[in-house]
Amino acid sequence: MSHGGEPMPMESRAAGPLRGMAEVPGDKSVSHRALILGALSIGETRILGLLEGEDVLDTGRAMRAFGARVERLADGEWQVQGVGVGGFLEPEDVIDCGNSGTGVRLIMGAMATSDLTAVFTGDASLRGRPMGRVIDPLALFGAQARGRRGGRLPLALTGAANPVPVTYTTPMPSAQVKSAVLLAGLNAPGETVVIEREQTRDHTERMLAGFGATVAVETSTEGRVITLTGQPELQGRTISVPRDPSSAAFPVAAALIVEGSDITVPGIGLNPTRAGLYDTLVEMGARIDFANRREEGGEPMADLRVRFSELTGIEVPPERAVSMIDEYPILAALAALADGPTVMRGIRELRVKECDRIDAMARGLEACGIRIEEGTDYLIVHGRGPRGVAGGTTVSSRLDHRIAMSFLCLGLAAQAPIRVDDGAPIATSFPGFVALMRRLGAEITA
Ligand code: S3P
């Protein structure tokens, strides 16, 4: 749904230490994929721990519009009765993907090789984001798109009636583009091949294999080569969604910067294609213990214990960017309280997320009294140590959940409160964020 409602200002301020258990919701990336692959399967898929955030609920509604039965059985427990590969029906109305780039791009991929037309839209943030990156490869299958200038939404996509398989090298590191091509390849005959120069999150490959598709992954001189055999019969299954490492990053960061804090964050997905932030934090001096490492449903996970730590600025290796791409906003906030500069390079993709995240963090941190250097693909935050952030300002969240949560966390360790002009977008990925943080002892008012 489009989030055109009233802005919801929020404010956070320094208070006592954070203590207790932070049970964060299910992984957003895995949740979208579970609904979409469930809808493309034969029989029943049962999803446990689904993220019930706006982004994922929009994808669930979309899957209904394409003909699947999607039902909520209990908290986080959902059932999908799929239509099978090639079984999508033509939606009767516009598909509104709200704030979700992942939702719209994956769904466009999933329908691009079916003989039907769907019209996609989203909120003001999503309507500003580039769709050419998925429309271009989907055209190679034979799909046709008509959108606004620059391939922006609203956009009508007519799937290929006689799709051909495709070999495609992704021009930018993007799991959404890779996944859109693989999902389109499901209903094309023969082998669809995606080559990525840098490995992005691999939930789609893992889950496709789990549903019974044949997916081969090799490394060549060109990069990572993923080959999918088209027109499989996917079989419904049960999926346990790990807790989201990107959502966990917020309480983890808050505990690191609020003196005396000691929290536990159980069951966090630590797929190596997602866990870059945690390596970075440890290098900065964070006291994080990883206990009870295990694998569930093909995804590695662990329980985290996080304690207040004095952090030191570092240079984040640019090749790590892809495994922590969503975590730069919260890292930039933490970096403001570290000793010395934190240098973040190779982050051009942040310019086309829910907002321009380099600009949003730079302007917000400057308003909080922090010196910043920035360029097209880098951001340097000159940290002022544990008590060095002035705060006492209002920051614009720009319809971006992660910008809102990053500044609310920073406010917990700033000298004066930090106000965010609109915290409503937090519900897209982390409903219950404010309640969870308050239970830990944070002072956040909405
Ligand atoms: C996602 C991929 C990433 C990430 C997004 C979720 C996914 O986007 O930023 O939050 O689930 O595939 P890109 O593919 O644009 O890098």
Tab-separated table of C-alpha atoms and ligand atoms in Angstrom:
chain	number	residue	atom	x	y	z
A	1	MET	CA	0.000	0.000	0.000
A	2	SER	CA	1.235	3.503	-0.644
A	3	HIS	CA	2.270	5.312	2.490
A	4	GLY	CA	0.741	8.652	1.757
A	5	GLY	CA	-0.655	9.051	5.282
A	6	GLU	CA	0.091	11.666	7.907
A	7	PRO	CA	3.779	11.915	8.884
A	8	MET	CA	4.522	10.382	12.283
A	9	PRO	CA	7.251	12.390	14.063
A	10	MET	CA	9.353	10.446	16.579
A	11	GLU	CA	12.021	11.429	19.069
A	12	SER	CA	14.700	9.588	21.001
A	13	ARG	CA	16.850	10.701	23.915
A	14	ALA	CA	19.586	9.359	26.163
A	15	ALA	CA	18.379	7.249	29.109
A	16	GLY	CA	19.586	4.232	31.083
A	17	PRO	CA	21.346	1.171	29.692
A	18	LEU	CA	19.585	-1.261	27.348
A	19	ARG	CA	19.030	-4.694	28.852
A	20	GLY	CA	17.146	-7.848	27.889
A	21	MET	CA	16.171	-9.867	24.846
A	22	ALA	CA	15.628	-8.261	21.426
A	23	GLU	CA	13.498	-10.613	19.329
A	24	VAL	CA	13.567	-8.944	15.928
A	25	PRO	CA	11.137	-9.921	13.147
A	26	GLY	CA	11.699	-12.274	10.211
A	27	ASP	CA	14.049	-11.551	7.343
A	28	LYS	CA	12.524	-9.277	4.714
A	29	SER	CA	14.414	-10.737	1.752
A	30	VAL	CA	13.554	-14.310	2.703
A	31	SER	CA	9.911	-13.388	3.431
A	32	HIS	CA	9.310	-11.873	-0.039
A	33	ARG	CA	10.880	-14.884	-1.711
A	34	ALA	CA	8.919	-17.397	0.376
A	35	LEU	CA	5.611	-15.812	-0.696
A	36	ILE	CA	6.594	-15.563	-4.362
A	37	LEU	CA	8.037	-19.069	-4.660
A	38	GLY	CA	5.126	-20.442	-2.643
A	39	ALA	CA	2.786	-18.848	-5.186
A	40	LEU	CA	4.757	-20.421	-8.063
A	41	SER	CA	4.644	-23.905	-6.534
A	42	ILE	CA	2.189	-26.753	-6.663
A	43	GLY	CA	0.518	-27.520	-3.336
A	44	GLU	CA	0.855	-25.893	0.030
A	45	THR	CA	3.693	-23.783	1.383
A	46	ARG	CA	3.743	-23.056	5.091
A	47	ILE	CA	5.838	-20.080	6.207
A	48	LEU	CA	6.893	-19.710	9.843
A	49	GLY	CA	8.237	-16.407	11.134
A	50	LEU	CA	7.179	-14.361	8.105
A	51	LEU	CA	7.934	-10.652	8.478
A	52	GLU	CA	4.539	-8.972	8.805
A	53	GLY	CA	5.847	-5.590	7.650
A	54	GLU	CA	4.113	-3.470	5.010
A	55	ASP	CA	6.579	-4.421	2.262
A	56	VAL	CA	5.957	-8.129	2.657
A	57	LEU	CA	2.195	-7.748	3.158
A	58	ASP	CA	2.121	-5.890	-0.174
A	59	THR	CA	3.853	-8.845	-1.824
A	60	GLY	CA	1.321	-11.206	-0.231
A	61	ARG	CA	-1.555	-9.134	-1.646
A	62	ALA	CA	0.160	-9.150	-5.045
A	63	MET	CA	0.450	-12.934	-5.018
A	64	ARG	CA	-3.300	-13.117	-4.339
A	65	ALA	CA	-3.904	-10.810	-7.298
A	66	PHE	CA	-1.934	-13.231	-9.497
A	67	GLY	CA	-4.149	-16.122	-8.381
A	68	ALA	CA	-2.448	-17.734	-5.377
A	69	ARG	CA	-4.282	-18.334	-2.090
A	70	VAL	CA	-2.420	-16.560	0.693
A	71	GLU	CA	-3.721	-16.866	4.247
A	72	ARG	CA	-2.518	-15.811	7.669
A	73	LEU	CA	-2.973	-18.676	10.149
A	74	ALA	CA	-1.365	-17.168	13.266
A	75	ASP	CA	1.315	-14.634	14.253
A	76	GLY	CA	3.994	-14.947	11.534
A	77	GLU	CA	2.477	-18.203	10.288
A	78	TRP	CA	1.191	-18.093	6.725
A	79	GLN	CA	-0.080	-20.594	4.197
A	80	VAL	CA	0.256	-20.215	0.436
A	81	GLN	CA	-1.583	-22.386	-2.057
A	82	GLY	CA	0.398	-21.930	-5.251
A	83	VAL	CA	-0.636	-21.915	-8.898
A	84	GLY	CA	2.556	-23.536	-10.221
A	85	VAL	CA	5.203	-22.204	-12.625
A	86	GLY	CA	3.398	-20.553	-15.561
A	87	GLY	CA	0.096	-20.552	-13.649
A	88	PHE	CA	-0.243	-16.836	-12.827
A	89	LEU	CA	-3.591	-15.202	-13.692
A	90	GLU	CA	-3.864	-11.645	-14.972
A	91	PRO	CA	-4.472	-9.254	-12.035
A	92	GLU	CA	-7.732	-7.311	-12.277
A	93	ASP	CA	-6.264	-4.138	-10.827
A	94	VAL	CA	-3.033	-2.223	-10.338
A	95	ILE	CA	-0.391	-3.948	-8.180
A	96	ASP	CA	0.694	-1.511	-5.465
A	97	CYS	CA	4.065	-2.529	-4.012
A	98	GLY	CA	4.133	0.362	-1.539
A	99	ASN	CA	7.721	1.172	-0.515
A	100	SER	CA	9.271	-2.089	-1.687
A	101	GLY	CA	11.898	-2.216	-4.433
A	102	THR	CA	12.469	-5.889	-3.717
A	103	GLY	CA	8.747	-6.664	-3.954
A	104	VAL	CA	8.133	-4.926	-7.264
A	105	ARG	CA	11.347	-6.070	-8.961
A	106	LEU	CA	10.962	-9.724	-7.962
A	107	ILE	CA	7.287	-9.812	-8.881
A	108	MET	CA	7.975	-8.250	-12.278
A	109	GLY	CA	10.520	-11.010	-12.837
A	110	ALA	CA	8.114	-13.713	-11.700
A	111	MET	CA	5.408	-12.600	-14.192
A	112	ALA	CA	7.612	-11.570	-17.127
A	113	THR	CA	7.383	-14.945	-18.833
A	114	SER	CA	3.593	-15.349	-18.502
A	115	ASP	CA	1.208	-14.220	-21.230
A	116	LEU	CA	-0.519	-11.441	-19.266
A	117	THR	CA	-0.281	-7.759	-18.441
A	118	ALA	CA	0.101	-6.198	-15.012
A	119	VAL	CA	0.392	-2.560	-13.989
A	120	PHE	CA	2.709	-1.742	-11.066
A	121	THR	CA	2.925	1.287	-8.812
A	122	GLY	CA	4.188	2.230	-5.370
A	123	ASP	CA	4.646	5.108	-2.943
A	124	ALA	CA	6.516	8.331	-3.741
A	125	SER	CA	9.860	6.717	-2.838
A	126	LEU	CA	9.331	3.667	-5.048
A	127	ARG	CA	7.963	5.748	-7.943
A	128	GLY	CA	11.283	7.606	-7.945
A	129	ARG	CA	13.458	4.489	-8.174
A	130	PRO	CA	14.951	3.066	-11.387
A	131	MET	CA	13.193	0.032	-12.866
A	132	GLY	CA	15.259	-0.073	-16.092
A	133	ARG	CA	17.695	-2.374	-14.327
A	134	VAL	CA	15.065	-5.151	-14.316
A	135	ILE	CA	13.041	-4.138	-17.375
A	136	ASP	CA	16.127	-4.382	-19.641
A	137	PRO	CA	16.918	-8.037	-18.877
A	138	LEU	CA	13.212	-8.972	-18.797
A	139	ALA	CA	12.892	-7.599	-22.362
A	140	LEU	CA	15.461	-10.214	-23.438
A	141	PHE	CA	12.935	-12.923	-22.467
A	142	GLY	CA	10.370	-11.158	-24.702
A	143	ALA	CA	8.526	-9.095	-22.059
A	144	GLN	CA	7.436	-5.543	-22.932
A	145	ALA	CA	7.268	-2.626	-20.522
A	146	ARG	CA	5.825	0.836	-20.746
A	147	GLY	CA	6.555	3.128	-17.865
A	148	ARG	CA	7.257	6.742	-17.067
A	149	ARG	CA	10.444	8.463	-18.179
A	150	GLY	CA	13.570	6.656	-16.947
A	151	GLY	CA	11.604	3.418	-16.548
A	152	ARG	CA	9.859	4.785	-13.458
A	153	LEU	CA	6.585	3.456	-11.977
A	154	PRO	CA	3.682	3.339	-12.674
A	155	LEU	CA	4.617	0.865	-15.330
A	156	ALA	CA	2.726	-1.738	-17.359
A	157	LEU	CA	4.498	-5.010	-18.044
A	158	THR	CA	3.288	-7.530	-20.620
A	159	GLY	CA	4.886	-10.913	-20.139
A	160	ALA	CA	6.332	-12.912	-23.023
A	161	ALA	CA	3.856	-15.335	-24.604
A	162	ASN	CA	6.718	-17.427	-26.003
A	163	PRO	CA	9.649	-16.742	-23.702
A	164	VAL	CA	13.199	-17.590	-24.645
A	165	PRO	CA	15.881	-18.366	-22.042
A	166	VAL	CA	18.463	-15.680	-21.353
A	167	THR	CA	22.123	-15.352	-20.392
A	168	TYR	CA	22.660	-12.101	-18.527
A	169	THR	CA	25.564	-10.447	-16.734
A	170	THR	CA	24.256	-8.031	-14.116
A	171	PRO	CA	25.748	-4.565	-14.735
A	172	MET	CA	25.615	-3.633	-11.031
A	173	PRO	CA	25.802	-5.760	-7.884
A	174	SER	CA	22.081	-6.343	-7.260
A	175	ALA	CA	20.329	-9.357	-5.791
A	176	GLN	CA	17.035	-7.886	-6.964
A	177	VAL	CA	18.142	-7.851	-10.601
A	178	LYS	CA	19.669	-11.328	-10.330
A	179	SER	CA	16.508	-12.646	-8.691
A	180	ALA	CA	14.175	-11.021	-11.227
A	181	VAL	CA	16.058	-12.755	-14.056
A	182	LEU	CA	16.074	-16.124	-12.279
A	183	LEU	CA	12.353	-15.903	-11.480
A	184	ALA	CA	11.621	-15.025	-15.119
A	185	GLY	CA	13.773	-17.979	-16.166
A	186	LEU	CA	11.460	-20.328	-14.272
A	187	ASN	CA	8.866	-20.205	-17.048
A	188	ALA	CA	11.304	-20.106	-19.984
A	189	PRO	CA	12.322	-23.366	-21.669
A	190	GLY	CA	15.991	-24.376	-21.408
A	191	GLU	CA	18.664	-22.806	-19.248
A	192	THR	CA	18.686	-19.245	-17.959
A	193	VAL	CA	22.112	-18.067	-16.827
A	194	VAL	CA	22.907	-15.093	-14.595
A	195	ILE	CA	26.496	-13.976	-14.112
A	196	GLU	CA	27.373	-11.629	-11.276
A	197	ARG	CA	30.834	-10.134	-10.868
A	198	GLU	CA	30.378	-9.739	-7.116
A	199	GLN	CA	28.327	-12.177	-5.101
A	200	THR	CA	25.125	-10.608	-3.803
A	201	ARG	CA	22.725	-12.171	-1.303
A	202	ASP	CA	21.886	-15.690	-2.454
A	203	HIS	CA	18.494	-16.363	-0.840
A	204	THR	CA	16.837	-16.841	-4.242
A	205	GLU	CA	19.285	-19.518	-5.363
A	206	ARG	CA	19.038	-21.326	-2.019
A	207	MET	CA	15.269	-21.196	-1.943
A	208	LEU	CA	14.783	-22.186	-5.591
A	209	ALA	CA	16.824	-25.327	-4.887
A	210	GLY	CA	14.754	-25.937	-1.744
A	211	PHE	CA	11.525	-25.830	-3.781
A	212	GLY	CA	12.967	-28.443	-6.172
A	213	ALA	CA	14.435	-26.382	-9.050
A	214	THR	CA	17.770	-27.342	-10.569
A	215	VAL	CA	20.198	-24.501	-9.872
A	216	ALA	CA	23.930	-24.866	-10.504
A	217	VAL	CA	26.409	-22.302	-9.196
A	218	GLU	CA	29.981	-22.082	-10.492
A	219	THR	CA	32.763	-19.555	-10.248
A	220	SER	CA	34.431	-18.521	-13.503
A	221	THR	CA	36.827	-15.745	-14.488
A	222	GLU	CA	33.749	-13.597	-15.233
A	223	GLY	CA	32.308	-14.068	-11.758
A	224	ARG	CA	29.624	-16.214	-10.179
A	225	VAL	CA	27.629	-18.124	-12.788
A	226	ILE	CA	24.132	-19.303	-11.815
A	227	THR	CA	22.356	-21.675	-14.179
A	228	LEU	CA	18.670	-22.411	-13.729
A	229	THR	CA	16.879	-25.149	-15.637
A	230	GLY	CA	13.559	-23.727	-16.796
A	231	GLN	CA	10.021	-25.026	-16.348
A	232	PRO	CA	10.517	-27.108	-13.221
A	233	GLU	CA	7.583	-28.251	-11.143
A	234	LEU	CA	8.154	-26.485	-7.849
A	235	GLN	CA	6.766	-28.284	-4.795
A	236	GLY	CA	5.283	-26.398	-1.856
A	237	ARG	CA	7.217	-26.793	1.401
A	238	THR	CA	7.641	-25.436	4.913
A	239	ILE	CA	9.988	-22.488	5.375
A	240	SER	CA	11.300	-21.134	8.689
A	241	VAL	CA	12.343	-17.531	8.175
A	242	PRO	CA	15.446	-16.515	10.156
A	243	ARG	CA	15.329	-13.221	12.070
A	244	ASP	CA	16.524	-10.322	9.928
A	245	PRO	CA	20.206	-9.368	10.385
A	246	SER	CA	19.432	-5.964	8.849
A	247	SER	CA	16.714	-5.275	11.443
A	248	ALA	CA	18.860	-6.721	14.245
A	249	ALA	CA	21.494	-4.130	13.326
A	250	PHE	CA	19.404	-1.414	15.057
A	251	PRO	CA	19.137	-2.843	18.594
A	252	VAL	CA	22.711	-4.156	18.215
A	253	ALA	CA	23.949	-0.672	17.349
A	254	ALA	CA	21.929	0.900	20.152
A	255	ALA	CA	23.423	-1.491	22.726
A	256	LEU	CA	26.930	-0.741	21.454
A	257	ILE	CA	26.545	3.026	21.972
A	258	VAL	CA	24.466	3.265	25.170
A	259	GLU	CA	26.741	2.907	28.196
A	260	GLY	CA	26.158	-0.127	30.411
A	261	SER	CA	24.033	-1.981	27.830
A	262	ASP	CA	24.004	-5.773	27.593
A	263	ILE	CA	21.407	-7.395	25.311
A	264	THR	CA	20.753	-10.732	23.634
A	265	VAL	CA	19.519	-10.919	20.046
A	266	PRO	CA	18.508	-14.522	19.339
A	267	GLY	CA	18.181	-16.460	16.065
A	268	ILE	CA	19.763	-13.925	13.704
A	269	GLY	CA	20.376	-15.021	10.108
A	270	LEU	CA	24.100	-14.870	9.384
A	271	ASN	CA	24.183	-15.865	5.736
A	272	PRO	CA	27.696	-14.721	4.710
A	273	THR	CA	26.185	-12.708	1.820
A	274	ARG	CA	24.377	-10.592	4.436
A	275	ALA	CA	26.606	-10.507	7.519
A	276	GLY	CA	29.265	-7.922	6.535
A	277	LEU	CA	28.157	-5.420	9.175
A	278	TYR	CA	28.960	-7.833	11.981
A	279	ASP	CA	32.553	-8.303	10.726
A	280	THR	CA	32.884	-4.520	10.474
A	281	LEU	CA	31.586	-3.966	14.006
A	282	VAL	CA	34.013	-6.515	15.449
A	283	GLU	CA	36.873	-4.741	13.631
A	284	MET	CA	35.707	-1.468	15.216
A	285	GLY	CA	36.021	-3.028	18.659
A	286	ALA	CA	32.422	-4.111	19.269
A	287	ARG	CA	31.898	-6.672	22.007
A	288	ILE	CA	29.606	-9.160	20.247
A	289	ASP	CA	29.524	-12.866	21.125
A	290	PHE	CA	28.107	-15.275	18.554
A	291	ALA	CA	26.675	-18.280	20.398
A	292	ASN	CA	24.845	-21.403	19.317
A	293	ARG	CA	25.765	-21.195	15.623
A	294	ARG	CA	23.450	-23.436	13.631
A	295	GLU	CA	21.729	-23.859	10.280
A	296	GLU	CA	17.942	-23.790	9.850
A	297	GLY	CA	16.138	-24.199	6.538
A	298	GLY	CA	19.387	-23.779	4.608
A	299	GLU	CA	20.306	-20.465	6.303
A	300	PRO	CA	23.079	-20.104	8.934
A	301	MET	CA	22.151	-18.324	12.177
A	302	ALA	CA	23.388	-17.592	15.715
A	303	ASP	CA	22.365	-15.920	18.989
A	304	LEU	CA	24.137	-12.619	19.647
A	305	ARG	CA	25.135	-11.058	22.958
A	306	VAL	CA	26.008	-7.387	22.565
A	307	ARG	CA	27.566	-5.076	25.165
A	308	PHE	CA	28.400	-1.376	25.243
A	309	SER	CA	31.752	-0.862	23.513
A	310	GLU	CA	34.149	1.956	22.785
A	311	LEU	CA	34.378	1.909	19.004
A	312	THR	CA	37.234	2.989	16.761
A	313	GLY	CA	36.722	4.275	13.218
A	314	ILE	CA	38.012	2.017	10.436
A	315	GLU	CA	38.235	1.860	6.669
A	316	VAL	CA	35.521	-0.601	5.596
A	317	PRO	CA	36.855	-2.806	2.767
A	318	PRO	CA	34.880	-1.763	-0.357
A	319	GLU	CA	34.498	-5.397	-1.430
A	320	ARG	CA	32.465	-5.959	1.734
A	321	ALA	CA	29.860	-3.385	0.704
A	322	VAL	CA	27.644	-5.875	-1.063
A	323	SER	CA	27.222	-8.016	2.070
A	324	MET	CA	26.167	-5.034	4.219
A	325	ILE	CA	24.603	-2.713	1.668
A	326	ASP	CA	21.505	-2.007	3.798
A	327	GLU	CA	23.567	-1.422	6.934
A	328	TYR	CA	25.495	1.714	5.914
A	329	PRO	CA	22.943	4.114	7.421
A	330	ILE	CA	23.240	2.564	10.883
A	331	LEU	CA	27.007	2.152	10.469
A	332	ALA	CA	27.303	5.855	9.613
A	333	ALA	CA	25.336	6.695	12.772
A	334	LEU	CA	27.597	4.480	14.915
A	335	ALA	CA	30.678	5.914	13.240
A	336	ALA	CA	29.733	9.350	14.584
A	337	LEU	CA	30.314	7.972	18.115
A	338	ALA	CA	33.526	6.105	17.249
A	339	ASP	CA	36.977	7.493	17.745
A	340	GLY	CA	38.357	8.841	14.455
A	341	PRO	CA	37.139	8.606	10.880
A	342	THR	CA	35.186	5.720	9.380
A	343	VAL	CA	35.712	5.485	5.641
A	344	MET	CA	32.999	3.827	3.543
A	345	ARG	CA	33.829	3.397	-0.153
A	346	GLY	CA	32.241	1.508	-3.053
A	347	ILE	CA	28.723	2.444	-1.951
A	348	ARG	CA	27.299	4.044	-5.118
A	349	GLU	CA	24.225	1.769	-4.900
A	350	LEU	CA	23.141	3.662	-1.764
A	351	ARG	CA	22.167	6.535	-4.040
A	352	VAL	CA	19.206	4.524	-5.437
A	353	LYS	CA	17.770	2.876	-2.319
A	354	GLU	CA	14.512	3.977	-0.643
A	355	CYS	CA	16.177	7.417	-0.785
A	356	ASP	CA	19.680	8.659	-1.578
A	357	ARG	CA	21.124	7.228	1.609
A	358	ILE	CA	24.563	8.860	1.294
A	359	ASP	CA	22.931	12.281	1.118
A	360	ALA	CA	20.350	11.517	3.834
A	361	MET	CA	22.990	10.339	6.320
A	362	ALA	CA	25.419	13.121	5.446
A	363	ARG	CA	22.839	15.907	5.918
A	364	GLY	CA	21.379	14.347	9.069
A	365	LEU	CA	24.761	13.765	10.708
A	366	GLU	CA	25.908	17.283	9.851
A	367	ALA	CA	22.787	18.612	11.553
A	368	CYS	CA	23.822	16.557	14.609
A	369	GLY	CA	27.225	18.265	14.675
A	370	ILE	CA	29.359	15.702	12.830
A	371	ARG	CA	31.875	16.451	10.068
A	372	ILE	CA	31.300	14.517	6.852
A	373	GLU	CA	33.108	14.066	3.548
A	374	GLU	CA	31.185	12.559	0.682
A	375	GLY	CA	31.402	11.736	-3.015
A	376	THR	CA	29.374	9.845	-5.602
A	377	ASP	CA	30.360	6.505	-4.114
A	378	TYR	CA	31.841	7.220	-0.699
A	379	LEU	CA	31.095	8.658	2.712
A	380	ILE	CA	33.573	9.509	5.472
A	381	VAL	CA	32.228	10.156	8.965
A	382	HIS	CA	34.575	11.909	11.372
A	383	GLY	CA	33.650	10.284	14.657
A	384	ARG	CA	33.861	12.300	17.879
A	385	GLY	CA	33.919	9.491	20.433
A	386	PRO	CA	31.225	8.080	22.770
A	387	ARG	CA	29.816	11.424	23.960
A	388	GLY	CA	30.605	13.451	20.868
A	389	VAL	CA	27.231	13.772	19.112
A	390	ALA	CA	25.376	16.992	19.905
A	391	GLY	CA	21.932	16.054	18.530
A	392	GLY	CA	19.180	18.526	19.421
A	393	THR	CA	17.861	18.624	15.869
A	394	THR	CA	15.161	17.266	13.545
A	395	VAL	CA	16.253	14.949	10.745
A	396	SER	CA	14.310	14.078	7.598
A	397	SER	CA	13.690	10.345	7.134
A	398	ARG	CA	12.812	10.778	3.419
A	399	LEU	CA	10.294	7.895	3.377
A	400	ASP	CA	13.147	5.562	4.332
A	401	HIS	CA	12.710	3.160	7.251
A	402	ARG	CA	16.443	2.663	7.774
A	403	ILE	CA	17.208	6.399	7.879
A	404	ALA	CA	14.470	6.842	10.501
A	405	MET	CA	15.712	3.951	12.689
A	406	SER	CA	19.373	4.988	12.357
A	407	PHE	CA	18.750	8.487	13.731
A	408	LEU	CA	16.440	7.215	16.468
A	409	CYS	CA	19.240	4.889	17.612
A	410	LEU	CA	21.771	7.720	17.458
A	411	GLY	CA	19.518	9.874	19.638
A	412	LEU	CA	19.880	7.305	22.433
A	413	ALA	CA	23.513	8.350	22.862
A	414	ALA	CA	23.402	12.005	21.791
A	415	GLN	CA	23.777	14.973	24.164
A	416	ALA	CA	20.310	16.280	23.212
A	417	PRO	CA	17.289	14.430	21.725
A	418	ILE	CA	17.079	13.690	18.000
A	419	ARG	CA	13.737	14.066	16.302
A	420	VAL	CA	12.818	12.284	13.060
A	421	ASP	CA	10.172	14.060	10.969
A	422	ASP	CA	8.393	10.835	9.951
A	423	GLY	CA	8.818	7.415	11.548
A	424	ALA	CA	5.850	5.840	9.715
A	425	PRO	CA	8.085	4.081	7.113
A	426	ILE	CA	9.577	1.953	9.912
A	427	ALA	CA	6.486	-0.251	9.595
A	428	THR	CA	7.651	-1.396	6.146
A	429	SER	CA	10.408	-3.574	7.598
A	430	PHE	CA	10.279	-3.487	11.406
A	431	PRO	CA	6.788	-3.159	12.853
A	432	GLY	CA	7.203	-3.129	16.613
A	433	PHE	CA	10.595	-1.386	16.481
A	434	VAL	CA	9.587	1.318	18.961
A	435	ALA	CA	7.941	-1.157	21.351
A	436	LEU	CA	10.948	-3.491	21.238
A	437	MET	CA	13.405	-0.663	21.882
A	438	ARG	CA	11.295	0.630	24.772
A	439	ARG	CA	11.201	-2.826	26.356
A	440	LEU	CA	15.019	-2.785	26.297
A	441	GLY	CA	14.952	0.548	28.146
A	442	ALA	CA	15.208	3.070	25.301
A	443	GLU	CA	13.371	6.377	25.463
A	444	ILE	CA	11.640	6.796	22.121
A	445	THR	CA	8.415	8.763	21.824
A	446	ALA	CA	6.067	8.720	18.875
B	1	S3P	C1	17.449	-7.064	-1.579
B	1	S3P	C2	18.545	-6.654	-2.306
B	1	S3P	C3	19.248	-5.377	-2.081
B	1	S3P	C4	18.849	-4.743	-0.747
B	1	S3P	C5	17.366	-4.806	-0.509
B	1	S3P	C6	16.891	-6.247	-0.488
B	1	S3P	C7	16.835	-8.358	-1.884
B	1	S3P	O1	18.901	-4.481	-3.117
B	1	S3P	O2	19.289	-3.407	-0.694
B	1	S3P	O3	17.028	-4.193	0.718
B	1	S3P	O4	16.036	-8.868	-1.078
B	1	S3P	O5	17.151	-8.923	-2.953
B	1	S3P	P1	19.707	-4.446	-4.524
B	1	S3P	O6	19.404	-5.664	-5.274
B	1	S3P	O7	19.186	-3.198	-5.199
B	1	S3P	O8	21.147	-4.319	-4.137
